[in-house]
Coordinates of C-alpha atoms (C1' of nucleotides) in Angstrom, one line a residue:
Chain A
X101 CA 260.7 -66.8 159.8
X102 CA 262.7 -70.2 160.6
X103 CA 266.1 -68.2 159.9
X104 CA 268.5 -70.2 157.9
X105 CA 270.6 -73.2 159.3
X106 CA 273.6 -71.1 157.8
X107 CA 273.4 -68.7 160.6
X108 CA 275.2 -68.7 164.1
X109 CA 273.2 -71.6 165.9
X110 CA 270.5 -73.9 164.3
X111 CA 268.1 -74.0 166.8
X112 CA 266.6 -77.0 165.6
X113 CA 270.0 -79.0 166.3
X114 CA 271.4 -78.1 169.4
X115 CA 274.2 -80.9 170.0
X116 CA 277.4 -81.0 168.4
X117 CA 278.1 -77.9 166.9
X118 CA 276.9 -75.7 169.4
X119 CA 278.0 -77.7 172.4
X120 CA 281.3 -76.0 172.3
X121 CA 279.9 -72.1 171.6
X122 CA 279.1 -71.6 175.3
X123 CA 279.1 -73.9 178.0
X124 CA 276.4 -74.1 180.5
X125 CA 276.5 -72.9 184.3
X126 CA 277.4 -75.9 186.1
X127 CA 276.9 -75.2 189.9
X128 CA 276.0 -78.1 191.9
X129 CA 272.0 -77.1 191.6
X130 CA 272.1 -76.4 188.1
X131 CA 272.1 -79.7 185.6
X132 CA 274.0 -79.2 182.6
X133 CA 271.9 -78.0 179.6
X134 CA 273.6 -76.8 176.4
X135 CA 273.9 -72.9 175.0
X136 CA 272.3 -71.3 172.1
X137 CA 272.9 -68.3 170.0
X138 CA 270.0 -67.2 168.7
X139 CA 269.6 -64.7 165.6
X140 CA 267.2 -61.8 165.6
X141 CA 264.2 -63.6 164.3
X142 CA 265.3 -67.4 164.7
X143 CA 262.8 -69.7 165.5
X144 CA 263.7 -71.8 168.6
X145 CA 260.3 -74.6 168.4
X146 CA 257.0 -74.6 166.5
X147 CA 253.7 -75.2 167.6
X148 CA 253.2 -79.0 167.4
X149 CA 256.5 -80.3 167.4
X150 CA 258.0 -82.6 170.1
X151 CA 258.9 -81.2 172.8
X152 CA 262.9 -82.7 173.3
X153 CA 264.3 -79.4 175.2
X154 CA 262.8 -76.9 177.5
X155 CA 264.6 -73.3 177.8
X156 CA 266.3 -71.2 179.8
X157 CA 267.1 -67.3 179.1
X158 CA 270.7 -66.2 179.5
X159 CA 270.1 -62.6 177.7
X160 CA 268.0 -61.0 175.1
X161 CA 264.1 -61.8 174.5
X162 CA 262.0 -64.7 173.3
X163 CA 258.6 -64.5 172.4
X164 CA 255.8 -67.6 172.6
X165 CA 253.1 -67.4 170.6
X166 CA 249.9 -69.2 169.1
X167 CA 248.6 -69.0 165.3
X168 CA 245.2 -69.1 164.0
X169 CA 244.3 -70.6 160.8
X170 CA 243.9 -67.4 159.0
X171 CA 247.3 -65.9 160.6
X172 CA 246.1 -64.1 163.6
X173 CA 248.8 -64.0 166.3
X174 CA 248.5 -63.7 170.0
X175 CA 252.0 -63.6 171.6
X176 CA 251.9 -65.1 175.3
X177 CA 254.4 -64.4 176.9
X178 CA 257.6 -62.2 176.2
X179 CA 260.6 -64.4 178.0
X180 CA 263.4 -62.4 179.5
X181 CA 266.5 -63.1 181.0
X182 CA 266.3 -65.8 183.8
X183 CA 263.2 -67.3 182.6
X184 CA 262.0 -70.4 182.1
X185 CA 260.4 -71.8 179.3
X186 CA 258.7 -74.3 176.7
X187 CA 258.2 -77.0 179.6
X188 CA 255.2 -79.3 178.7
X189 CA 252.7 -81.7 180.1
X190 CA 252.2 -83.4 176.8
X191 CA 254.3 -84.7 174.4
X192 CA 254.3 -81.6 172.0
X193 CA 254.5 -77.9 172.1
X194 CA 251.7 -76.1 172.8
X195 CA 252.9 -72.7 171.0
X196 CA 256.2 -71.7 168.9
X197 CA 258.8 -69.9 170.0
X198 CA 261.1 -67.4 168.1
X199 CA 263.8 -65.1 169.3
X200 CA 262.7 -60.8 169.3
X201 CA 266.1 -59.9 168.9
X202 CA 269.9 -61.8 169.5
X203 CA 269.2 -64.3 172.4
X204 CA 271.7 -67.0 174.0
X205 CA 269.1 -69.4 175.9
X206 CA 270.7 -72.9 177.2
X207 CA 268.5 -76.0 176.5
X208 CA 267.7 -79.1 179.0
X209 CA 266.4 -81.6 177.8
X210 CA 262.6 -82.9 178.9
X211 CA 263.5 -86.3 178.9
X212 CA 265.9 -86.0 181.9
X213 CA 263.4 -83.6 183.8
X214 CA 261.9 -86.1 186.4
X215 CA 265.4 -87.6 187.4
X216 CA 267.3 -83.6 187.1
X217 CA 264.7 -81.9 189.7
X218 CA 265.4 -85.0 191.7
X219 CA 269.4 -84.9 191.6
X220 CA 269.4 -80.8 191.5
X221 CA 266.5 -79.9 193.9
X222 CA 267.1 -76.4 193.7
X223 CA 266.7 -76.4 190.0
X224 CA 263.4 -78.5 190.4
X225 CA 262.1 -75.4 192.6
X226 CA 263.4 -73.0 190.0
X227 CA 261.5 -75.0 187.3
X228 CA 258.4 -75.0 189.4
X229 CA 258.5 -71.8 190.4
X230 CA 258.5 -70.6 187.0
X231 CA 255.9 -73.0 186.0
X232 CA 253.8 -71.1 188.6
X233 CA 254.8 -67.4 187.8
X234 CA 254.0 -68.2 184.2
X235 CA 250.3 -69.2 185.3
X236 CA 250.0 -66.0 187.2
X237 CA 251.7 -63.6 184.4
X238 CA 248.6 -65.8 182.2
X239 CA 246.2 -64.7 184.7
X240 CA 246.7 -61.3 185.2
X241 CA 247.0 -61.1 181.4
X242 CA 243.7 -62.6 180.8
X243 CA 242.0 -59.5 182.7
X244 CA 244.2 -57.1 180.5
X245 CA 243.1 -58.8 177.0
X246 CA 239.6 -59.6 178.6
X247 CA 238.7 -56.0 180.4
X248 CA 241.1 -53.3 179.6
X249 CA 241.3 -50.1 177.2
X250 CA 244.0 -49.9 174.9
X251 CA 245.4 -47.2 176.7
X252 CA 245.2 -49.3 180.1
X253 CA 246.7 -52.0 178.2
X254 CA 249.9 -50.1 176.8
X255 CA 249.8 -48.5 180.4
X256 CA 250.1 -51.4 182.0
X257 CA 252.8 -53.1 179.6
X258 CA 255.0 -49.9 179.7
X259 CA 255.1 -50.9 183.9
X260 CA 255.1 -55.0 183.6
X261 CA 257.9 -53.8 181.4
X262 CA 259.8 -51.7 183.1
X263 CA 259.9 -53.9 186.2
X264 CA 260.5 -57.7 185.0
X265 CA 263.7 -55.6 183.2
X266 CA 264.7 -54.5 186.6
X267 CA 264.6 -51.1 185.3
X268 CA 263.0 -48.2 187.0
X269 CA 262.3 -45.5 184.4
X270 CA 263.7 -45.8 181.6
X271 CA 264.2 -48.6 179.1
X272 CA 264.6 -49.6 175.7
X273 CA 261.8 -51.6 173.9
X274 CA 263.2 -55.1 173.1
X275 CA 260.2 -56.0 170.5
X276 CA 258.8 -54.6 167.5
X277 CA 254.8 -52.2 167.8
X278 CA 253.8 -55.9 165.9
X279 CA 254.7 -57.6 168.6
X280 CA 253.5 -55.5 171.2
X281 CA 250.0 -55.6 169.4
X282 CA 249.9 -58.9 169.2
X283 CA 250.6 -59.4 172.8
X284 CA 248.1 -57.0 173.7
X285 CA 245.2 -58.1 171.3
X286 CA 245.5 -54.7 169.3
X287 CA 246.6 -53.7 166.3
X288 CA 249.9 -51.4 165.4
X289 CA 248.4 -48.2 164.5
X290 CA 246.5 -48.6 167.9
X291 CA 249.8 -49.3 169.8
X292 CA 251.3 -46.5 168.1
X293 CA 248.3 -43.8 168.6
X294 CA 248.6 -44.8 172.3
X295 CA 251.9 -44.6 173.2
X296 CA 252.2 -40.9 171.2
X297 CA 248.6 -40.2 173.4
X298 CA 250.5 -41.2 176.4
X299 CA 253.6 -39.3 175.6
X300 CA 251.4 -36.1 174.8
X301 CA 249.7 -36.5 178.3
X302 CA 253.3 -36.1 179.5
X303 CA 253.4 -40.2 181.0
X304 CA 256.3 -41.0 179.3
X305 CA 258.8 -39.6 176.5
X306 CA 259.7 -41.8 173.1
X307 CA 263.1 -41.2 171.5
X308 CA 265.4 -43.5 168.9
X309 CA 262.6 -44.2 167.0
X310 CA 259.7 -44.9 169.7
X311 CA 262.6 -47.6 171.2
X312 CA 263.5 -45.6 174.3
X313 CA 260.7 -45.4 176.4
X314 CA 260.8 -43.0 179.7
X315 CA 258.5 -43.1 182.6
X316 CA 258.3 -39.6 183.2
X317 CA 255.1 -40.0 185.6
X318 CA 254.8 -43.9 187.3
X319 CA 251.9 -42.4 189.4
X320 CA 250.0 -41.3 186.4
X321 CA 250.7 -44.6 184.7
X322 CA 249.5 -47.2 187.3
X323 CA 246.2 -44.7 187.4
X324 CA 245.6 -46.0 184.0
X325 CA 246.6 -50.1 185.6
X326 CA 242.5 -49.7 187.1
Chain B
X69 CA 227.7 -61.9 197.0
X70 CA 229.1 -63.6 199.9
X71 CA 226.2 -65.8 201.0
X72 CA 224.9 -65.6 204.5
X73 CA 226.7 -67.5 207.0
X74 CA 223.4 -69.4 208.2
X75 CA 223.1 -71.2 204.8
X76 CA 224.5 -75.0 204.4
X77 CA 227.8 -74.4 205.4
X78 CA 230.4 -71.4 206.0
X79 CA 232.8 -70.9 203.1
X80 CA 235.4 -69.2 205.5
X81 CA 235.5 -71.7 208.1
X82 CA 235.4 -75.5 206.8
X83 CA 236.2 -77.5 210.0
X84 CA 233.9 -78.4 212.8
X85 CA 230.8 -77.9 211.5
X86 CA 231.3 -79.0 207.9
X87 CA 233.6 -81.6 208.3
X88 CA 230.2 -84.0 209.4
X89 CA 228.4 -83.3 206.5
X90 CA 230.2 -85.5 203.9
X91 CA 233.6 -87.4 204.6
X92 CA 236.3 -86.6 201.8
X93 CA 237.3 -89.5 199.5
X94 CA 240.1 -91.5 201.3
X95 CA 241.6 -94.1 199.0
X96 CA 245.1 -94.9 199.3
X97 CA 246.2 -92.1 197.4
X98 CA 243.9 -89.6 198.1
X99 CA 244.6 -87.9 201.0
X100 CA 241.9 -86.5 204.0
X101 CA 240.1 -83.3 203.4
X102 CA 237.1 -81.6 204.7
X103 CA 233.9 -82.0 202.2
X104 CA 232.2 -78.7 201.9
X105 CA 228.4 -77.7 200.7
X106 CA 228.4 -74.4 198.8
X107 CA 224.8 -72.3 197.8
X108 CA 224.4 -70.7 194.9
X109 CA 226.6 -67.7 194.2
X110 CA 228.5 -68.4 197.5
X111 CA 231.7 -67.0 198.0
X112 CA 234.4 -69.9 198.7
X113 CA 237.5 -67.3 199.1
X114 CA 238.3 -63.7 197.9
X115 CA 241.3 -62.1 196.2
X116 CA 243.6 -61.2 198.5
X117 CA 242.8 -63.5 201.4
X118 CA 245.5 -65.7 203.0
X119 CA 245.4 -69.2 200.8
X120 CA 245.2 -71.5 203.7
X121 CA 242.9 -74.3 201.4
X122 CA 243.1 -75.3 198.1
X123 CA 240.2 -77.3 196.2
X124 CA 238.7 -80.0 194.9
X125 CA 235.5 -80.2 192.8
X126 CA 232.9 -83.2 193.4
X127 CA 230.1 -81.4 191.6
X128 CA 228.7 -78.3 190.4
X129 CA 230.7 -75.3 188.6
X130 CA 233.2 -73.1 190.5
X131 CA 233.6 -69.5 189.2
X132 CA 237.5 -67.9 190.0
X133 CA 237.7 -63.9 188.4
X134 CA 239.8 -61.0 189.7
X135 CA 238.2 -57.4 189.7
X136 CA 239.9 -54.3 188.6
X137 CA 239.2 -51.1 190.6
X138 CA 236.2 -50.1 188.9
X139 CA 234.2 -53.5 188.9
X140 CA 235.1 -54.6 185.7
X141 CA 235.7 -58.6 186.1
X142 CA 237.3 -61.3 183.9
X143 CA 236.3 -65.0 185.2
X144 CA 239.5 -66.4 184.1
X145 CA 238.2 -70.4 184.5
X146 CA 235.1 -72.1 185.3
X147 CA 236.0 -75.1 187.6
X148 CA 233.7 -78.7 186.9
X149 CA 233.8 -81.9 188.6
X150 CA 237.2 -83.2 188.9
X151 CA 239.3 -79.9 188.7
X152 CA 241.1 -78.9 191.1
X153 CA 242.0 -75.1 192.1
X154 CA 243.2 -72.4 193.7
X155 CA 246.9 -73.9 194.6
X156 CA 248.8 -70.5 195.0
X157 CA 252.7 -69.9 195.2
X158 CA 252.3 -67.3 197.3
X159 CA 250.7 -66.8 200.2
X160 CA 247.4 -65.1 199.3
X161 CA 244.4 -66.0 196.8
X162 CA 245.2 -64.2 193.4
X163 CA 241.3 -64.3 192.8
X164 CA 238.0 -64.6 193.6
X165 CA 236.3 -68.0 193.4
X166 CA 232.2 -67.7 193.9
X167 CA 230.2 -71.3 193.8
X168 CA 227.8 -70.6 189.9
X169 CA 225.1 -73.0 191.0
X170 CA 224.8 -75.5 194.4
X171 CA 227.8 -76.9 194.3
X172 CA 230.1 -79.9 196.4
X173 CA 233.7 -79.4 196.8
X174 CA 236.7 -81.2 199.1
X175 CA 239.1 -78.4 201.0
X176 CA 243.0 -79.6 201.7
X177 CA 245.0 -77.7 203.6
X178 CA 247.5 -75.3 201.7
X179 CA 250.0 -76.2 204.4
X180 CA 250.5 -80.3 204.4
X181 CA 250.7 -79.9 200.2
X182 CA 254.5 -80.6 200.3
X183 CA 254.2 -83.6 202.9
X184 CA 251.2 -84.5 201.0
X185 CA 252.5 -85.2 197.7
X186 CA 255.3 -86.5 199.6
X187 CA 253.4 -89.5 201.2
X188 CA 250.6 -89.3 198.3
X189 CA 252.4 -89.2 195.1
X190 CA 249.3 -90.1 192.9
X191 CA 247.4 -87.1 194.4
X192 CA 250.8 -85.2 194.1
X193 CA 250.3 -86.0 190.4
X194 CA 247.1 -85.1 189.6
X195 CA 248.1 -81.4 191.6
X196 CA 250.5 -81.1 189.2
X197 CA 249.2 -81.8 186.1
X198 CA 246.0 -80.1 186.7
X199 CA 248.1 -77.3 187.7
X200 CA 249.8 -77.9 183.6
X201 CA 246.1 -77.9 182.5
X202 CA 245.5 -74.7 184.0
X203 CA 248.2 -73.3 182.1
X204 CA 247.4 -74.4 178.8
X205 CA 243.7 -73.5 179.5
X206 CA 245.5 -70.2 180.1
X207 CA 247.2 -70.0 177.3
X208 CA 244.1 -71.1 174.8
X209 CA 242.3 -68.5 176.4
X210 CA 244.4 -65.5 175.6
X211 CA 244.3 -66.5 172.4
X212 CA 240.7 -66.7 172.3
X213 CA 240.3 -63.1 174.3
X214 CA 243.1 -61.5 172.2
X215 CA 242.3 -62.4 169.0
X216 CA 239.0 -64.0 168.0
X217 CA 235.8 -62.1 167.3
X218 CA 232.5 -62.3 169.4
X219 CA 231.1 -65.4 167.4
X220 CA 234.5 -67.3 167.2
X221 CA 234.5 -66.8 171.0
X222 CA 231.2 -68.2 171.3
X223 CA 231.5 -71.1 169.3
X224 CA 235.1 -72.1 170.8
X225 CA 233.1 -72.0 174.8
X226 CA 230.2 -73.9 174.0
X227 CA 232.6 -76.7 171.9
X228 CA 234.8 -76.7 174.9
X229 CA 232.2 -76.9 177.5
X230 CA 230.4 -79.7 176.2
X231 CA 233.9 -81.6 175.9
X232 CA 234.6 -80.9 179.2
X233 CA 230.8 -81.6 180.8
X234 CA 231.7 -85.2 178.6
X235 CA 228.1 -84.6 176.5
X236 CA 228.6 -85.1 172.7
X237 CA 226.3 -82.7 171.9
X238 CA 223.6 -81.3 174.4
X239 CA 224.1 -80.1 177.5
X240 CA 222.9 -77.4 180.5
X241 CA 224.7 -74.4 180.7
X242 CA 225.4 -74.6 184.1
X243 CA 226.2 -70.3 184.2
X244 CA 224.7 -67.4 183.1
X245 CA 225.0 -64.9 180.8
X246 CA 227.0 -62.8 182.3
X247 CA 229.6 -65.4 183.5
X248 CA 229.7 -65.8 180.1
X249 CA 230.3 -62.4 178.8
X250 CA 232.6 -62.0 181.5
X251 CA 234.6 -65.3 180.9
X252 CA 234.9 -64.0 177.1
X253 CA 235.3 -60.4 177.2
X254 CA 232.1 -59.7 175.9
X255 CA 228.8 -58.1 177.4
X256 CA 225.4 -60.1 177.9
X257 CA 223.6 -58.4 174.9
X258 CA 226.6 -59.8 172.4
X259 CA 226.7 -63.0 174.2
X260 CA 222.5 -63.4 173.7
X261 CA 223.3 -62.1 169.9
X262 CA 225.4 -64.6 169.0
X263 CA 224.0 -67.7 170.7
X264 CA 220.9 -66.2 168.4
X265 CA 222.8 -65.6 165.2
X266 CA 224.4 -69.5 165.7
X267 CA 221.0 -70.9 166.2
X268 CA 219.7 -68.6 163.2
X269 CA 222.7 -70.4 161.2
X270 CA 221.5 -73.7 162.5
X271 CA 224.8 -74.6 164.0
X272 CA 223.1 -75.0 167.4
X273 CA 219.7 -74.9 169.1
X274 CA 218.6 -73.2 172.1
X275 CA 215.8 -74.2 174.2
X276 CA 214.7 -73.7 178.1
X277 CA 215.1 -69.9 178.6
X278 CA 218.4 -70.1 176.7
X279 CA 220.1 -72.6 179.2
X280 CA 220.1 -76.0 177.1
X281 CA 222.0 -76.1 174.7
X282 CA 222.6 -78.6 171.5
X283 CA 225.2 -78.9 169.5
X284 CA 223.5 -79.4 165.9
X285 CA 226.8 -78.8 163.9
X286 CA 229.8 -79.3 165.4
X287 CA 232.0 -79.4 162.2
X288 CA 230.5 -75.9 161.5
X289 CA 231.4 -74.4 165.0
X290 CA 234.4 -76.0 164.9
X291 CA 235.4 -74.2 161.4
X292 CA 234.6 -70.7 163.2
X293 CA 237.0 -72.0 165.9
X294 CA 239.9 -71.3 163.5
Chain C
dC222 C1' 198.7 -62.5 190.3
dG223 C1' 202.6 -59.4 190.7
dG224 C1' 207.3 -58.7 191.2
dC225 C1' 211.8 -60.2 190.4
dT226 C1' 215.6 -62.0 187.8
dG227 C1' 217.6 -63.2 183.7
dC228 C1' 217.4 -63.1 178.6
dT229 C1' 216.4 -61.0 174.2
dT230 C1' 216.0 -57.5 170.8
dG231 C1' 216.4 -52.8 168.7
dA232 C1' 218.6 -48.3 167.9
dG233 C1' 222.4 -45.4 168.3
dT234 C1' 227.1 -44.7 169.6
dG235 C1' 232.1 -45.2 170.3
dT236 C1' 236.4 -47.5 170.4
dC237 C1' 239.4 -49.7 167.9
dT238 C1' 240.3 -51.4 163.2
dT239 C1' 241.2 -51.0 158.4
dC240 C1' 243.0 -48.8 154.6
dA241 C1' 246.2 -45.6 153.0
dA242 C1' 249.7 -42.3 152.7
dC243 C1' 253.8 -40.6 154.5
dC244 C1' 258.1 -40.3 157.3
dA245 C1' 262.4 -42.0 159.6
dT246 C1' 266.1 -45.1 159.9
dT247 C1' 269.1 -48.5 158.2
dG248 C1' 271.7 -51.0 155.1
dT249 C1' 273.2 -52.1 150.4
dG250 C1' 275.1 -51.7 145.9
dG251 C1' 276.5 -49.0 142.1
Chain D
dC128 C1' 279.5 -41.6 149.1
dC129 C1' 275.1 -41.2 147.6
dA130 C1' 270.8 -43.3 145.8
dC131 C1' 267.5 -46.2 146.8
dA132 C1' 265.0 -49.9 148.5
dA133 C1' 263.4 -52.1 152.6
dT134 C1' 261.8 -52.2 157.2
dG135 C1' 259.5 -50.1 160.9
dG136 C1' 256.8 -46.3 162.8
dT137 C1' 253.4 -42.5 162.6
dT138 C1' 249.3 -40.2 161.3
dG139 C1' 244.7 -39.4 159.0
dA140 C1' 240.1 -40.7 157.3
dA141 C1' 236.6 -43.9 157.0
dG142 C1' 234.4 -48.0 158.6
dA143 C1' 233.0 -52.0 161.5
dC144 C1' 232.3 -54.7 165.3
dA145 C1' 231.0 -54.8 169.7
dC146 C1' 229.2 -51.7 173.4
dT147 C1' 225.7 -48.7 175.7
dC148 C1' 221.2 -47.5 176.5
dA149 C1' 216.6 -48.8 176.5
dA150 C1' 212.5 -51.4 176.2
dG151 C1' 210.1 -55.6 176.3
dC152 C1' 209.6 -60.6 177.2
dA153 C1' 209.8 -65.2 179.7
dG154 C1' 210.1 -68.0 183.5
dC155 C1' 210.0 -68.4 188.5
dC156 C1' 208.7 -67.8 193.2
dG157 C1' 206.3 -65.9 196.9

DNA sequence: CGGCTGCTTGAGTGTCTTCAACCATTGTGG
DNA sequence: CCACAATGGTTGAAGACACTCAAGCAGCCG
């Protein structure tokens, strides 16, 4: 899935040639950090490698995920626009990171973090902050991998959704029914069967080829969030 | 399973009485806190409550879980000597934390954190980066719930555990089964079957009403850890 | 000794997966 | 401009893994 250097951005390069594509917000809490185009697809890091950057999202999705041997995926985390990302204690990172569809993202780089949360204090907050968010988004998903039905699953996905996209009913699906299975620790046909069962129940409508989602009954949904 | 308020000491209100019973650690870079005494199954705080401690653990095993509606319960971490928990960006305790045997921990007050790491940077570090730790246990773990199988599961807790009791390759399971089940997203009757079918396969032996453990094969649990 | 708690084991069931076919949408090349 | 391949999604039938229900056992404590 490592999309071709040939393509808009390399992600694996950030300087030079991208420098000059976008220029990073430079208010006097936010440290410069360099902007990325990504392709539908693109890989940003890999599992293992050094960590040199960490991430910020300016628009579009990122997913984090974790490999098994034989291939089995468990996506992490979906990243959307504002957050924070691929920040580590040790020296490499702990999961890989690929874009779900076009993404700009701006890159810091780790090396600078002690000394840039010192000199921008607000971005040091911002940075910790997420730091803790992601540990509670973990949390919460633990119980939903460890203890929930499929259908309480998607249910609760659909309305996690919905919300981190700031919208209140009605959304479009940034990720493939792969993706959302592998986030969920199901399978496709599983996602699928779900979200027709909860369409049929009349909790949401599907349209543009199960992409456009619709929260036709929020009540009936967070019923099913247990 | 909150404990009676006569027993050793009062989960919900560490000062006075407590703060006799065993003086906190106070090296340079360590600061004060009030040593606490917990019972068996004792509750230490509740989801939900007002976060006004945070914790330190001198010995014994720490449970933290959150419920949904219906009583179902993932126990997203067991806590051992060392670790440190419950630090909160909000105001309230996103779980539950129960003591799993007689256990010994050190309470620090929620409110002096920022001064504290302030004035104790080493103890600011070790907040930090056990706060890290808890995020990549996170992360491990929602692998292991989303996508291994029962046995997998297994063999990656016991491997884990006895790295983290520092044992090579026998040890006490200080839980029982249905911490397990519930740390895994299993029941007690799979969690008893597999512990069987590994000691059937000779990668481990049982003994002592199923609570010691020895690792007889590592390698081979370590292959079914993917 | 008897009752309690925790663990094990067996039999049957169900939820989700696997395997497979089919459908919809999109993009590409003749 | 249409044919066709490719990708992504849906739906059905069969199967498996883990769950539920149930009984029995072991260790512990009063």
């Amino acid at each position: 899935m490592r999309a071709a250097l040939a393509t808009v951005a390399t992600a694996k390069t950030p300087p030079a040639a991208v420098i000059m594509q976008g220029a990073a917000p430079r208010s006097a809490n936010e440290p410069q950090g360099v902007s990325l185009r990504l392709a539908k697809g693109e890989e940003l890091f890999a599992e293992g490698e050094t960590a040199e950057y960490f991430y910020k999202i300016i628009s579009g999705t990122v997913r984090t995920y974790k490999l098994l041997s034989d291939g089995r995926r468990q996506i992490d985390a979906f990243h959307l626009a504002g957050d924070i990302f691929g920040i580590e204690a040790g020296a490499e990172h702990r999961f890989s990171a690929e874009a779900v569809g076009n993404a700009t993202v701006v890159a810091y780089r780790r090396s600078g973090l002690d000394r840039l949360t010192r000199e921008h204090p607000g971005f040091g907050q911002q940075v910790m902050s997420s730091m803790m968010r992601s540990l509670e988004r973990a949390q919460d998903h633990m119980l939903l991998l460890g203890r929930k039905t499929a259908q309480e699953k998607i249910a609760t996905f659909l309305l996690d959704l919905a919300e981190r996209l700031h919208e209140h009913d009605h959304f479009e699906l940034p990720m493939l029914r792969s993706d959302i299975a592998d986030h969920l620790g199901l399978t496709i046909e599983t996602v699928s069967r779900m979200l027709a069962e909860l369409a049929r129940k009349g909790l949401i409508e599907l349209a543009a080829g199960g992409r456009s989602v619709v929260l036709s009954n929020k009540a009936g949904l967070r019923f099913l969030n247990a």
